[in-house]
Amino acid sequence: AQSVTQPDIHITVSEGASLELRCNYSYGATPYLFWYVQSPGQGLQLLLKYFSGDTLVQGIKGFEAEFKRSQSSFNLRKPSVHWSDAAEYFCAVGVSNFGNEKLTFGTGTRLTIIP
Amino acid sequence: GAGVSQSPRYKVAKRGQDVALRCDPISGHVSLFWYQQALGQGPEFLTYFQNEAQLDKSGLPSDRFFAERPEGSVSTLKIQRTQQEDSAVYLCASSPSSGGKRNKETQYFGPGTRLLVL
């Protein structure tokens, strides 16, 4: 069965520092991969997605992610974080079933930004 | 344009009560999903609709959970005889259909309904 692992429950980063959030997936077929961000009391917002092609994907808010098939990873990066980036980040894999892509999520990484 | 809306935003129920949670998807979106997010966890898939047809309900945790989308737009998730373990945030998402074997369209999420069962 498919699964997503986000090994870091909580990460603290200084404002202006670089960021990398880890994500490993397990899925037997070609993975569709996603990163979502969730702010308190808000719904999930898509940051970026990968289906095929270029393994380095650019997203909104200056985020990027790199798909590495050999490592089953899809890590999220940002060169310089802003205080507004503090939120919960979820990695997900799309599982094709009945023509839909239901998402299997990891448990999330909570990002704290310190001045 | 308007996004996905859900109501109520908060619901407190006594154990054993029935509850109904509403989802208004983005107009014209074919696909509609329900997810359950327990505290400190990622969302977990419950069920999927394509228009009015419920094509996948493999994630519904018990027969106390029932979802419908009778006219292919608004959807209702009903939980009968609520239990404390049903306490969670219930998220609704919708997406257009891109056709083809796999749907590459983005799922747009609503703000969720936070259910607390006492």
Short mmCIF file of C-alpha atoms in Angstrom, two decimals:
data_model
loop_
_atom_site.label_atom_id
_atom_site.label_comp_id
_atom_site.label_asym_id
_atom_site.label_seq_id
_atom_site.Cartn_x
_atom_site.Cartn_y
_atom_site.Cartn_z
CA ALA A 1 0.00 0.00 0.00
CA GLN A 2 1.06 3.57 -0.55
CA SER A 3 2.53 5.66 2.25
CA VAL A 4 4.27 8.96 2.89
CA THR A 5 6.82 9.59 5.59
CA GLN A 6 7.76 13.01 6.87
CA PRO A 7 10.50 12.26 9.39
CA ASP A 8 10.63 15.72 10.95
CA ILE A 9 7.66 16.52 13.17
CA HIS A 10 8.85 20.04 14.01
CA ILE A 11 11.54 22.26 12.51
CA THR A 12 12.69 25.67 13.73
CA VAL A 13 14.48 27.98 11.31
CA SER A 14 15.73 31.54 11.61
CA GLU A 15 14.14 34.10 9.34
CA GLY A 16 16.24 34.45 6.19
CA ALA A 17 17.81 31.01 6.55
CA SER A 18 17.35 28.22 4.05
CA LEU A 19 14.84 25.42 4.55
CA GLU A 20 14.54 21.79 3.54
CA LEU A 21 11.59 19.61 4.54
CA ARG A 22 11.97 15.91 3.94
CA CYS A 23 9.45 13.58 2.36
CA ASN A 24 9.76 9.91 1.43
CA TYR A 25 7.04 7.97 -0.32
CA SER A 26 6.17 4.40 -1.09
CA TYR A 27 4.01 3.71 -4.14
CA GLY A 28 4.21 0.92 -6.68
CA ALA A 29 3.28 2.93 -9.76
CA THR A 30 4.36 6.29 -11.14
CA PRO A 31 3.86 8.71 -8.27
CA TYR A 32 2.03 11.98 -8.45
CA LEU A 33 3.53 14.05 -5.63
CA PHE A 34 2.30 17.17 -3.88
CA TRP A 35 3.25 19.60 -1.16
CA TYR A 36 0.48 21.44 0.68
CA VAL A 37 0.68 24.09 3.39
CA GLN A 38 -1.86 24.53 6.17
CA SER A 39 -2.04 27.64 8.33
CA PRO A 40 -4.03 27.60 11.58
CA GLY A 41 -7.75 27.54 10.88
CA GLN A 42 -7.16 27.44 7.16
CA GLY A 43 -7.63 24.81 4.54
CA LEU A 44 -4.79 23.19 2.67
CA GLN A 45 -3.14 25.25 -0.05
CA LEU A 46 -1.17 23.61 -2.84
CA LEU A 47 2.46 24.73 -3.03
CA LEU A 48 3.57 22.57 -5.94
CA LYS A 49 3.03 19.25 -7.67
CA TYR A 50 4.99 16.74 -9.71
CA PHE A 51 3.60 14.42 -12.35
CA SER A 52 6.44 13.76 -14.77
CA GLY A 53 9.24 15.44 -16.67
CA ASP A 54 11.67 17.84 -15.04
CA THR A 55 12.44 16.52 -11.57
CA LEU A 56 12.91 20.02 -10.12
CA VAL A 57 9.52 21.61 -9.64
CA GLN A 58 8.89 25.27 -8.90
CA GLY A 59 5.94 26.33 -6.80
CA ILE A 60 4.34 29.35 -5.25
CA LYS A 61 5.86 31.54 -2.55
CA GLY A 62 9.40 30.75 -3.69
CA PHE A 63 9.26 27.03 -2.86
CA GLU A 64 10.73 24.26 -4.98
CA ALA A 65 10.93 20.49 -4.66
CA GLU A 66 13.08 17.84 -6.24
CA PHE A 67 11.86 14.36 -7.15
CA LYS A 68 14.49 11.66 -6.71
CA ARG A 69 13.16 8.30 -7.82
CA SER A 70 16.23 6.39 -6.62
CA GLN A 71 15.68 7.70 -3.09
CA SER A 72 11.86 7.73 -3.22
CA SER A 73 12.06 11.30 -2.01
CA PHE A 74 10.38 14.61 -2.79
CA ASN A 75 12.00 17.17 -0.51
CA LEU A 76 10.74 20.73 -0.29
CA ARG A 77 13.19 23.63 -0.26
CA LYS A 78 13.24 27.38 0.06
CA PRO A 79 16.42 29.46 -0.06
CA SER A 80 15.30 32.13 2.41
CA VAL A 81 12.30 31.77 4.72
CA HIS A 82 10.00 34.56 5.81
CA TRP A 83 8.07 34.79 9.08
CA SER A 84 4.88 34.23 7.10
CA ASP A 85 6.09 30.75 6.13
CA ALA A 86 5.37 29.47 9.65
CA ALA A 87 2.73 26.77 9.15
CA GLU A 88 2.19 23.01 8.85
CA TYR A 89 3.51 21.39 5.68
CA PHE A 90 2.15 18.17 4.24
CA CYS A 91 3.60 15.96 1.55
CA ALA A 92 1.16 13.74 -0.33
CA VAL A 93 1.13 11.08 -3.03
CA GLY A 94 -1.75 10.78 -5.48
CA VAL A 95 -3.16 7.28 -5.74
CA SER A 96 -5.07 6.51 -8.91
CA ASN A 97 -8.34 4.76 -8.24
CA PHE A 98 -11.61 4.81 -10.18
CA GLY A 99 -10.25 7.67 -12.27
CA ASN A 100 -9.64 9.91 -9.29
CA GLU A 101 -6.47 10.83 -7.55
CA LYS A 102 -7.12 10.42 -3.89
CA LEU A 103 -4.31 11.80 -1.80
CA THR A 104 -2.36 9.94 0.85
CA PHE A 105 -0.73 12.43 3.19
CA GLY A 106 2.21 12.31 5.54
CA THR A 107 1.79 13.34 9.16
CA GLY A 108 3.12 16.81 8.48
CA THR A 109 6.04 18.99 9.56
CA ARG A 110 5.38 22.04 11.69
CA LEU A 111 7.63 24.94 10.76
CA THR A 112 8.48 27.62 13.31
CA ILE A 113 10.33 30.77 12.27
CA ILE A 114 12.42 32.67 14.80
CA PRO A 115 13.60 36.27 14.32
CA GLY B 1 -13.80 33.47 -7.53
CA ALA B 2 -15.32 31.68 -4.57
CA GLY B 3 -13.44 28.74 -3.19
CA VAL B 4 -14.69 25.62 -1.47
CA SER B 5 -16.88 26.45 1.50
CA GLN B 6 -17.90 24.23 4.39
CA SER B 7 -20.47 24.59 7.12
CA PRO B 8 -20.65 24.64 9.99
CA ARG B 9 -17.06 25.58 10.77
CA TYR B 10 -17.37 24.16 14.28
CA LYS B 11 -19.71 21.55 15.65
CA VAL B 12 -20.01 20.20 19.16
CA ALA B 13 -22.07 17.05 19.51
CA LYS B 14 -22.96 14.82 22.39
CA ARG B 15 -22.00 11.20 21.99
CA GLY B 16 -24.79 9.39 20.16
CA GLN B 17 -26.07 12.40 18.25
CA ASP B 18 -26.26 12.51 14.47
CA VAL B 19 -24.43 15.30 12.62
CA ALA B 20 -24.46 16.59 9.04
CA LEU B 21 -21.56 18.46 7.51
CA ARG B 22 -21.99 20.43 4.32
CA CYS B 23 -19.58 21.11 1.48
CA ASP B 24 -20.08 23.61 -1.34
CA PRO B 25 -17.47 22.88 -4.00
CA ILE B 26 -16.16 25.31 -6.57
CA SER B 27 -18.82 25.77 -9.23
CA GLY B 28 -18.41 23.37 -12.10
CA HIS B 29 -15.99 21.04 -10.36
CA VAL B 30 -16.69 17.45 -11.22
CA SER B 31 -14.71 15.72 -8.50
CA LEU B 32 -15.39 16.03 -4.79
CA PHE B 33 -13.44 14.45 -1.95
CA TRP B 34 -13.92 14.15 1.81
CA TYR B 35 -10.96 13.74 4.14
CA GLN B 36 -10.73 13.31 7.92
CA GLN B 37 -7.88 14.97 9.81
CA ALA B 38 -7.34 13.86 13.38
CA LEU B 39 -5.39 16.09 15.73
CA GLY B 40 -1.70 16.09 14.89
CA GLN B 41 -2.17 13.91 11.82
CA GLY B 42 -2.35 14.38 8.10
CA PRO B 43 -5.70 14.20 6.32
CA GLU B 44 -7.01 10.72 5.50
CA PHE B 45 -9.22 9.96 2.52
CA LEU B 46 -12.84 9.10 3.23
CA THR B 47 -14.77 9.13 -0.02
CA TYR B 48 -14.87 10.41 -3.61
CA PHE B 49 -17.64 11.60 -5.93
CA GLN B 50 -17.58 12.16 -9.64
CA ASN B 51 -20.63 14.34 -10.23
CA GLU B 52 -23.40 12.61 -8.28
CA ALA B 53 -21.82 9.16 -8.38
CA GLN B 54 -19.96 7.97 -5.30
CA LEU B 55 -17.17 5.99 -6.93
CA ASP B 56 -14.97 5.30 -3.94
CA LYS B 57 -16.00 5.03 -0.31
CA SER B 58 -13.17 2.82 0.80
CA GLY B 59 -12.01 5.27 3.47
CA LEU B 60 -15.26 5.56 5.40
CA PRO B 61 -14.39 4.14 8.84
CA SER B 62 -17.73 2.53 9.61
CA ASP B 63 -21.31 2.23 8.42
CA ARG B 64 -22.15 5.18 10.67
CA PHE B 65 -20.57 7.41 8.02
CA PHE B 66 -22.61 8.28 4.96
CA ALA B 67 -22.01 10.81 2.19
CA GLU B 68 -24.16 12.03 -0.66
CA ARG B 69 -24.05 14.48 -3.54
CA PRO B 70 -27.50 14.11 -5.09
CA GLU B 71 -27.30 16.83 -7.74
CA GLY B 72 -23.60 16.69 -8.42
CA SER B 73 -22.76 19.90 -6.61
CA VAL B 74 -23.29 20.30 -2.84
CA SER B 75 -22.27 17.32 -0.73
CA THR B 76 -23.23 16.28 2.77
CA LEU B 77 -21.26 14.00 5.07
CA LYS B 78 -23.47 12.49 7.73
CA ILE B 79 -22.25 10.74 10.84
CA GLN B 80 -24.78 8.77 12.82
CA ARG B 81 -24.52 7.97 16.53
CA THR B 82 -21.31 9.97 16.91
CA GLN B 83 -18.50 8.57 19.03
CA GLN B 84 -15.59 10.38 20.68
CA GLU B 85 -13.18 8.91 18.14
CA ASP B 86 -15.08 10.80 15.42
CA SER B 87 -13.68 14.08 16.78
CA ALA B 88 -11.58 15.53 13.98
CA VAL B 89 -11.50 18.15 11.26
CA TYR B 90 -13.45 17.10 8.19
CA LEU B 91 -12.06 18.54 4.99
CA CYS B 92 -13.77 18.76 1.65
CA ALA B 93 -11.89 19.23 -1.62
CA SER B 94 -13.00 19.65 -5.21
CA SER B 95 -11.29 19.56 -8.55
CA PRO B 96 -12.18 19.83 -12.20
CA SER B 97 -11.69 16.74 -14.30
CA SER B 98 -8.88 16.69 -16.76
CA GLY B 99 -10.09 13.50 -18.39
CA GLY B 100 -7.69 10.77 -19.29
CA LYS B 101 -6.58 7.87 -17.19
CA ARG B 102 -5.19 9.97 -14.36
CA ASN B 103 -6.50 13.30 -13.14
CA LYS B 104 -3.78 15.92 -12.95
CA GLU B 105 -6.04 18.66 -11.71
CA THR B 106 -5.38 20.32 -8.37
CA GLN B 107 -7.62 19.50 -5.43
CA TYR B 108 -8.83 22.71 -3.79
CA PHE B 109 -9.57 22.37 -0.10
CA GLY B 110 -12.15 24.07 2.04
CA PRO B 111 -11.41 25.38 5.56
CA GLY B 112 -12.85 22.29 7.18
CA THR B 113 -15.43 21.56 9.86
CA ARG B 114 -14.01 20.91 13.31
CA LEU B 115 -16.16 18.29 15.04
CA LEU B 116 -15.89 17.71 18.76
CA VAL B 117 -17.84 14.83 20.26
CA LEU B 118 -18.29 14.99 24.03
#
